[in-house]
Amino acid sequence: DALLIEGNGGPQGQDQGQADVGWWGWLFGDGGPSSGTGGHSDLTDTAKWDERSSSHHITEEEEVKKEQQSHEGASDADPSKFCFRRAPAPSEGAQPVERKGQVTDETTFGSALRNLASRDDVRRILEIGTWYGGGSTDSFVRGLRDKQKSNCDVLENMQCCESFVITFEIDTPAWDHARRYHRNNPVWFVHGTTVGVEDMLTNDQIPLEERGEHYDLYYERDRELMEKESPQLAKYCAAVRPDVVLIDGNEYTGWGEFNVAVKRCRPRYVALHDTGTLKTRRVEEEIRRRPDAFELVEAGTDAVGWGLYRLNYDETPREGSFRVIVLTSTKYESLQHLLESLNQARYGNTYRPLHLEIHIDHDDSSDHTRTVDAAESFDFDHGTKSIRRYASAQGRRTMWFKAWNPTFDDERAVVLEDALQLSPVWYEWLERAWDVYGDRPDLGAISLCRQRLRATDGAVVTREAQTPFLHRVPGSHGFSPSAGAWREFVSWIRNVGMDDLKDADVDVEGTVTTQWHRDGLDTWEQYWVWWCWGSGILSGSRSLYNLYIHPPDSYALVRYETDSVTQLVQPSSYEAELSSFPKQLVRFGWNYESEGKSDGTSWW
């Protein structure tokens, strides 16, 4: 083994109210997943009912980008916004465009849609069936206006909005009327079909009693129209990721549109109009069949029936699942990178099913909203997925304490903060390490990171080790605790109480981390250090090490996003080192010096 001392020091005491940083922050340059109650409020929307420019202050460079934007889609100047064309300005002296629509605020459905659009968790709405734009489209726009959250930048023939309605209509006169009526509102009009002919009900699926005048007039006509068009619903779903989908279009495509909406849009809410009719019959049957996935929010009847449903995409983990627990709050771009690395990793030889849990701390900011969007829109290719959203700010320490509550000793999990990136072979090595060393009584956890801390004085050291080794210092980057040890640890945390933890004596003799904790650095790691070593020294019941692997040349199985030195191990790299799991492991003390080798029960 090679040892190089690179520096000395440690994190300083914190001012009142400063976010937890911890030794992982000092070593790697950041403070883990951000959390708290601060944030940015929605900007005032000035582009809904007139043509004044937005109050959003933009730089000269952004102004040039806006003026150059000529394509519909994500804004070149602001990725949080989408740009879409406006109808041409009316000629001088032209009469105002008449409102046409059956759904109004006086109807129960119109009122429900307006309230839905004004919810804090709704920003983008996809409507199937614009007609003349004065019905449900208008109700949605009024709801967005109530909360002044569309935040549009208005150009001559384009506008770029953060919150908006995107609506589909194939009838040309109706589409043209609607876009002129809503010229000054945050509405993106799509002229075309939603799904293909293959998604229409076939003749065999239409009961004889439904083949009346409407069927004679429109069924074959609609088939011919759809054969000439390319379906667009899936494409816009993937781009926009709407929070709400309203299905109120063709009588014969409701089931097909519902399937695309749920699978590709993955909205928070689905609204149905004309319930009890052929359009929604199969949709309602599916909703009744899956009460765990569809929660009725509200329903009613005007001239026709309607219903609003909240969707739950959480999947139940399969028995024996290896849990991948991700902690996040506002770092949406970091989260996306981590999730991408999860999907790109290799899991082919695993015998355990995988379950991804994304825990999202509360924060009142637009970045938090984008983080939620990133979590909800992510498709985990290798197992089931669920999301846990906190209603109040927890903070990093509490998020860790609540991350995992195993029941049995043979359960497995890894906890990942959002600013990490994983090697493609991380899971293959971790699963094998647990298979080989899981029964060792001296093993408290396995970490994917390289450990650089010498706990006696806070020095940063570089140690190359060709085989796994044990160290007293835990590593929070890719931390996979023993189920039995972690269960007892979090049980002790709950018994002490979150509010009383600050008064708990978690000093561990001979560690600089104890001084950091006394100076105000209140992090979960020091409590774990004490649990593994402080009480163990006194009672003799615990002396739990952390397992590491340090591949050569500063490679690792996980990397912090700001770490420019560490490289991720790639497939076919360091296969010999990553395939070596000797029975006897070297143990290192607080001073990062060897304490000898052990198989967990005896010494060599």
JSON list of C-alpha atoms in Angstrom, two decimals, residues 385-475:
[
{"chain": "A", "resi": 385, "resn": "LYS", "atom": "CA", "xyz": [-39.22, 3.08, -8.51]},
{"chain": "A", "resi": 386, "resn": "SER", "atom": "CA", "xyz": [-40.93, 5.15, -5.84]},
{"chain": "A", "resi": 387, "resn": "ILE", "atom": "CA", "xyz": [-40.70, 8.78, -4.69]},
{"chain": "A", "resi": 388, "resn": "ARG", "atom": "CA", "xyz": [-40.91, 10.15, -1.16]},
{"chain": "A", "resi": 389, "resn": "ARG", "atom": "CA", "xyz": [-41.61, 13.88, -0.89]},
{"chain": "A", "resi": 390, "resn": "TYR", "atom": "CA", "xyz": [-41.30, 15.65, 2.45]},
{"chain": "A", "resi": 391, "resn": "ALA", "atom": "CA", "xyz": [-43.92, 18.29, 3.24]},
{"chain": "A", "resi": 392, "resn": "SER", "atom": "CA", "xyz": [-41.50, 20.30, 5.41]},
{"chain": "A", "resi": 393, "resn": "ALA", "atom": "CA", "xyz": [-37.76, 20.91, 5.31]},
{"chain": "A", "resi": 394, "resn": "GLN", "atom": "CA", "xyz": [-35.79, 18.08, 6.96]},
{"chain": "A", "resi": 395, "resn": "GLY", "atom": "CA", "xyz": [-32.16, 19.00, 6.40]},
{"chain": "A", "resi": 396, "resn": "ARG", "atom": "CA", "xyz": [-29.35, 16.68, 5.40]},
{"chain": "A", "resi": 397, "resn": "ARG", "atom": "CA", "xyz": [-28.84, 15.02, 8.79]},
{"chain": "A", "resi": 398, "resn": "THR", "atom": "CA", "xyz": [-32.50, 14.09, 9.23]},
{"chain": "A", "resi": 399, "resn": "MET", "atom": "CA", "xyz": [-32.78, 12.92, 5.63]},
{"chain": "A", "resi": 400, "resn": "TRP", "atom": "CA", "xyz": [-30.03, 10.41, 6.34]},
{"chain": "A", "resi": 401, "resn": "PHE", "atom": "CA", "xyz": [-31.59, 9.21, 9.58]},
{"chain": "A", "resi": 402, "resn": "LYS", "atom": "CA", "xyz": [-34.90, 8.61, 7.77]},
{"chain": "A", "resi": 403, "resn": "ALA", "atom": "CA", "xyz": [-33.39, 7.13, 4.62]},
{"chain": "A", "resi": 404, "resn": "TRP", "atom": "CA", "xyz": [-33.69, 3.44, 5.43]},
{"chain": "A", "resi": 405, "resn": "ASN", "atom": "CA", "xyz": [-35.53, 1.33, 8.00]},
{"chain": "A", "resi": 406, "resn": "PRO", "atom": "CA", "xyz": [-34.63, -2.32, 7.36]},
{"chain": "A", "resi": 407, "resn": "THR", "atom": "CA", "xyz": [-36.57, -5.09, 9.05]},
{"chain": "A", "resi": 408, "resn": "PHE", "atom": "CA", "xyz": [-34.27, -8.07, 8.49]},
{"chain": "A", "resi": 409, "resn": "ASP", "atom": "CA", "xyz": [-30.50, -8.45, 8.70]},
{"chain": "A", "resi": 410, "resn": "ASP", "atom": "CA", "xyz": [-30.15, -9.74, 5.14]},
{"chain": "A", "resi": 411, "resn": "GLU", "atom": "CA", "xyz": [-31.66, -6.63, 3.53]},
{"chain": "A", "resi": 412, "resn": "ARG", "atom": "CA", "xyz": [-29.38, -4.48, 1.39]},
{"chain": "A", "resi": 413, "resn": "ALA", "atom": "CA", "xyz": [-29.35, -0.80, 0.42]},
{"chain": "A", "resi": 414, "resn": "VAL", "atom": "CA", "xyz": [-27.06, 2.01, -0.69]},
{"chain": "A", "resi": 415, "resn": "VAL", "atom": "CA", "xyz": [-27.67, 5.71, 0.05]},
{"chain": "A", "resi": 416, "resn": "LEU", "atom": "CA", "xyz": [-26.62, 8.22, -2.61]},
{"chain": "A", "resi": 417, "resn": "GLU", "atom": "CA", "xyz": [-26.62, 12.00, -2.42]},
{"chain": "A", "resi": 418, "resn": "ASP", "atom": "CA", "xyz": [-27.67, 13.77, -5.59]},
{"chain": "A", "resi": 419, "resn": "ALA", "atom": "CA", "xyz": [-24.26, 15.24, -6.48]},
{"chain": "A", "resi": 420, "resn": "LEU", "atom": "CA", "xyz": [-22.68, 11.83, -7.08]},
{"chain": "A", "resi": 421, "resn": "GLN", "atom": "CA", "xyz": [-21.93, 9.97, -10.30]},
{"chain": "A", "resi": 422, "resn": "LEU", "atom": "CA", "xyz": [-21.56, 6.20, -10.43]},
{"chain": "A", "resi": 423, "resn": "SER", "atom": "CA", "xyz": [-19.21, 3.83, -12.22]},
{"chain": "A", "resi": 424, "resn": "PRO", "atom": "CA", "xyz": [-20.94, 1.37, -14.57]},
{"chain": "A", "resi": 425, "resn": "VAL", "atom": "CA", "xyz": [-19.62, -1.51, -12.41]},
{"chain": "A", "resi": 426, "resn": "TRP", "atom": "CA", "xyz": [-20.53, -0.11, -8.99]},
{"chain": "A", "resi": 427, "resn": "TYR", "atom": "CA", "xyz": [-23.34, -2.56, -8.31]},
{"chain": "A", "resi": 428, "resn": "GLU", "atom": "CA", "xyz": [-21.50, -5.67, -9.47]},
{"chain": "A", "resi": 429, "resn": "TRP", "atom": "CA", "xyz": [-18.69, -4.97, -7.02]},
{"chain": "A", "resi": 430, "resn": "LEU", "atom": "CA", "xyz": [-20.97, -3.94, -4.12]},
{"chain": "A", "resi": 431, "resn": "GLU", "atom": "CA", "xyz": [-23.21, -6.97, -4.41]},
{"chain": "A", "resi": 432, "resn": "ARG", "atom": "CA", "xyz": [-20.21, -9.29, -4.49]},
{"chain": "A", "resi": 433, "resn": "ALA", "atom": "CA", "xyz": [-18.63, -7.51, -1.51]},
{"chain": "A", "resi": 434, "resn": "TRP", "atom": "CA", "xyz": [-21.77, -8.05, 0.55]},
{"chain": "A", "resi": 435, "resn": "ASP", "atom": "CA", "xyz": [-21.92, -11.71, -0.50]},
{"chain": "A", "resi": 436, "resn": "VAL", "atom": "CA", "xyz": [-18.35, -12.27, 0.67]},
{"chain": "A", "resi": 437, "resn": "TYR", "atom": "CA", "xyz": [-18.18, -10.05, 3.76]},
{"chain": "A", "resi": 438, "resn": "GLY", "atom": "CA", "xyz": [-21.80, -9.64, 4.84]},
{"chain": "A", "resi": 439, "resn": "ASP", "atom": "CA", "xyz": [-21.47, -12.00, 7.82]},
{"chain": "A", "resi": 440, "resn": "ARG", "atom": "CA", "xyz": [-18.37, -10.34, 9.31]},
{"chain": "A", "resi": 441, "resn": "PRO", "atom": "CA", "xyz": [-19.17, -9.12, 12.84]},
{"chain": "A", "resi": 442, "resn": "ASP", "atom": "CA", "xyz": [-16.73, -6.20, 12.47]},
{"chain": "A", "resi": 443, "resn": "LEU", "atom": "CA", "xyz": [-18.35, -4.77, 9.31]},
{"chain": "A", "resi": 444, "resn": "GLY", "atom": "CA", "xyz": [-20.62, -1.75, 9.79]},
{"chain": "A", "resi": 445, "resn": "ALA", "atom": "CA", "xyz": [-20.86, -0.54, 6.20]},
{"chain": "A", "resi": 446, "resn": "ILE", "atom": "CA", "xyz": [-19.36, -0.61, 2.71]},
{"chain": "A", "resi": 447, "resn": "SER", "atom": "CA", "xyz": [-18.60, 2.62, 0.83]},
{"chain": "A", "resi": 448, "resn": "LEU", "atom": "CA", "xyz": [-18.06, 3.08, -2.89]},
{"chain": "A", "resi": 449, "resn": "CYS", "atom": "CA", "xyz": [-15.85, 6.16, -2.51]},
{"chain": "A", "resi": 450, "resn": "ARG", "atom": "CA", "xyz": [-12.15, 6.58, -1.83]},
{"chain": "A", "resi": 451, "resn": "GLN", "atom": "CA", "xyz": [-11.51, 7.50, 1.82]},
{"chain": "A", "resi": 452, "resn": "ARG", "atom": "CA", "xyz": [-9.08, 10.42, 2.21]},
{"chain": "A", "resi": 453, "resn": "LEU", "atom": "CA", "xyz": [-9.48, 11.43, 5.84]},
{"chain": "A", "resi": 454, "resn": "ARG", "atom": "CA", "xyz": [-6.94, 10.75, 8.58]},
{"chain": "A", "resi": 455, "resn": "ALA", "atom": "CA", "xyz": [-9.14, 11.23, 11.59]},
{"chain": "A", "resi": 456, "resn": "THR", "atom": "CA", "xyz": [-6.42, 11.93, 14.15]},
{"chain": "A", "resi": 457, "resn": "ASP", "atom": "CA", "xyz": [-5.51, 15.32, 12.68]},
{"chain": "A", "resi": 458, "resn": "GLY", "atom": "CA", "xyz": [-7.77, 15.92, 9.66]},
{"chain": "A", "resi": 459, "resn": "ALA", "atom": "CA", "xyz": [-5.04, 15.40, 7.08]},
{"chain": "A", "resi": 460, "resn": "VAL", "atom": "CA", "xyz": [-6.09, 14.51, 3.55]},
{"chain": "A", "resi": 461, "resn": "VAL", "atom": "CA", "xyz": [-4.20, 11.43, 2.45]},
{"chain": "A", "resi": 462, "resn": "THR", "atom": "CA", "xyz": [-4.06, 9.32, -0.68]},
{"chain": "A", "resi": 463, "resn": "ARG", "atom": "CA", "xyz": [-3.76, 5.58, -0.13]},
{"chain": "A", "resi": 464, "resn": "GLU", "atom": "CA", "xyz": [-3.59, 3.07, -2.95]},
{"chain": "A", "resi": 465, "resn": "ALA", "atom": "CA", "xyz": [-4.89, -0.39, -2.02]},
{"chain": "A", "resi": 466, "resn": "GLN", "atom": "CA", "xyz": [-5.16, -3.23, -4.52]},
{"chain": "A", "resi": 467, "resn": "THR", "atom": "CA", "xyz": [-7.65, -5.18, -2.38]},
{"chain": "A", "resi": 468, "resn": "PRO", "atom": "CA", "xyz": [-10.56, -4.26, -0.09]},
{"chain": "A", "resi": 469, "resn": "PHE", "atom": "CA", "xyz": [-9.61, -2.93, 3.34]},
{"chain": "A", "resi": 470, "resn": "LEU", "atom": "CA", "xyz": [-11.31, -1.74, 6.53]},
{"chain": "A", "resi": 471, "resn": "HIS", "atom": "CA", "xyz": [-11.13, 1.75, 8.02]},
{"chain": "A", "resi": 472, "resn": "ARG", "atom": "CA", "xyz": [-12.76, 3.20, 11.11]},
{"chain": "A", "resi": 473, "resn": "VAL", "atom": "CA", "xyz": [-13.84, 6.36, 9.26]},
{"chain": "A", "resi": 474, "resn": "PRO", "atom": "CA", "xyz": [-17.16, 6.09, 7.35]},
{"chain": "A", "resi": 475, "resn": "GLY", "atom": "CA", "xyz": [-17.57, 7.33, 3.78]}
]
